[in-house]
Amino acid sequence: LAKTTQPISMDSYEGQEVNITCSHNNIATNDYITWYQQFPSQGPRFIIQGYKTKVTNEVASLFIPADRKSSTLSLPRVSLSDTAVYYCLVGDGDTGFQKLVFGTGTRLLVSP
Amino acid sequence: ETGVTQTPRHLVMGMTNKKSLKCEQHLGHNAMYWYKQSAKKPLELMFVYSLEERVENNSVPSRFSPECPNSSHLFLHLHTLQPEDSALYLCASSQDVGGAFFGQGTRLTVV
């Protein structure tokens, strides 16, 4: 499994754009990149998934360069409720399931 | 509401008790997972079931016993637990390469 590296924590203010970068140098050809958000005492919530280039949904954008060795989660105009831990995972779904191994994630604190 | 429901939400049990955690998914997914999250620690993958077969068992003590009777239900049977087993237990489901969807978890306290 490709290992991921993320900053331990980030601080931001309401209304700003936040970019969280994840490094996954050993990503394999069949691996997808998935980001999750977790609030205290709750299960992680799926945010976005991509394979290459750019993916956008109503919540975030995911930028993946051509070499796929890193990815950046972009949260536009964050609010206080975006304070959470964000996890970047790399997994292979070819086997019919994903061995989702979570790291320590990035703790985002949004201040007024 | 993620489509994955866990019961109970909270559980307090003695070290000699036997209890079970239940997970149900209404998403038609083909894989289900159990995770453990202790305070201030990352999620630990415990078990994975794919098409109702156990495909992953990450050196979990035998006092935790999973069961997957069908593709929509997953149980975690607990017996003779230790206080250090107190944690948030999370169930998730996924379909192929799609993202996993998690339940709200069961907060377990072993006394």
PDB file of C-alpha atoms in Angstrom, chain B residues 2 5 8 16-17 20 25 29-30 34-35 37 47 50 52-53 63 69 71 73 77 83 89 96-97 100 107:
ATOM      1  CA  THR B   2     -24.645   8.009   5.299  1.00  0.00           C
ATOM      2  CA  THR B   5     -26.332   2.461  10.556  1.00  0.00           C
ATOM      3  CA  PRO B   8     -26.006   0.714  19.732  1.00  0.00           C
ATOM      4  CA  THR B  16     -17.010 -10.678  31.775  1.00  0.00           C
ATOM      5  CA  ASN B  17     -19.945  -9.668  29.576  1.00  0.00           C
ATOM      6  CA  SER B  20     -22.526  -7.556  19.963  1.00  0.00           C
ATOM      7  CA  GLN B  25     -25.779  -0.736   5.146  1.00  0.00           C
ATOM      8  CA  HIS B  29     -22.106  -2.164  -1.363  1.00  0.00           C
ATOM      9  CA  ASN B  30     -20.052  -5.345  -1.644  1.00  0.00           C
ATOM     10  CA  TRP B  34     -14.720  -2.708  11.149  1.00  0.00           C
ATOM     11  CA  TYR B  35     -12.397  -0.011  12.499  1.00  0.00           C
ATOM     12  CA  GLN B  37     -10.462   4.420  17.021  1.00  0.00           C
ATOM     13  CA  PHE B  47     -11.613  -6.638   9.673  1.00  0.00           C
ATOM     14  CA  SER B  50     -15.714  -8.639   0.654  1.00  0.00           C
ATOM     15  CA  GLU B  52     -19.444 -11.782   2.634  1.00  0.00           C
ATOM     16  CA  GLU B  53     -16.009 -13.409   2.947  1.00  0.00           C
ATOM     17  CA  ARG B  63     -12.048 -11.615  22.026  1.00  0.00           C
ATOM     18  CA  PRO B  69     -24.360 -13.109   7.512  1.00  0.00           C
ATOM     19  CA  SER B  71     -23.977  -8.325   2.227  1.00  0.00           C
ATOM     20  CA  HIS B  73     -25.162  -6.766   7.769  1.00  0.00           C
ATOM     21  CA  HIS B  77     -19.172 -10.010  18.835  1.00  0.00           C
ATOM     22  CA  PRO B  83     -10.462  -1.733  29.677  1.00  0.00           C
ATOM     23  CA  TYR B  89     -15.864   1.278  16.868  1.00  0.00           C
ATOM     24  CA  ASP B  96     -15.214  -1.500  -5.699  1.00  0.00           C
ATOM     25  CA  VAL B  97     -13.077   1.630  -6.137  1.00  0.00           C
ATOM     26  CA  ALA B 100     -16.160   4.179   1.795  1.00  0.00           C
ATOM     27  CA  ARG B 107     -18.741   4.332  21.758  1.00  0.00           C
TER      28      ARG B 107
END
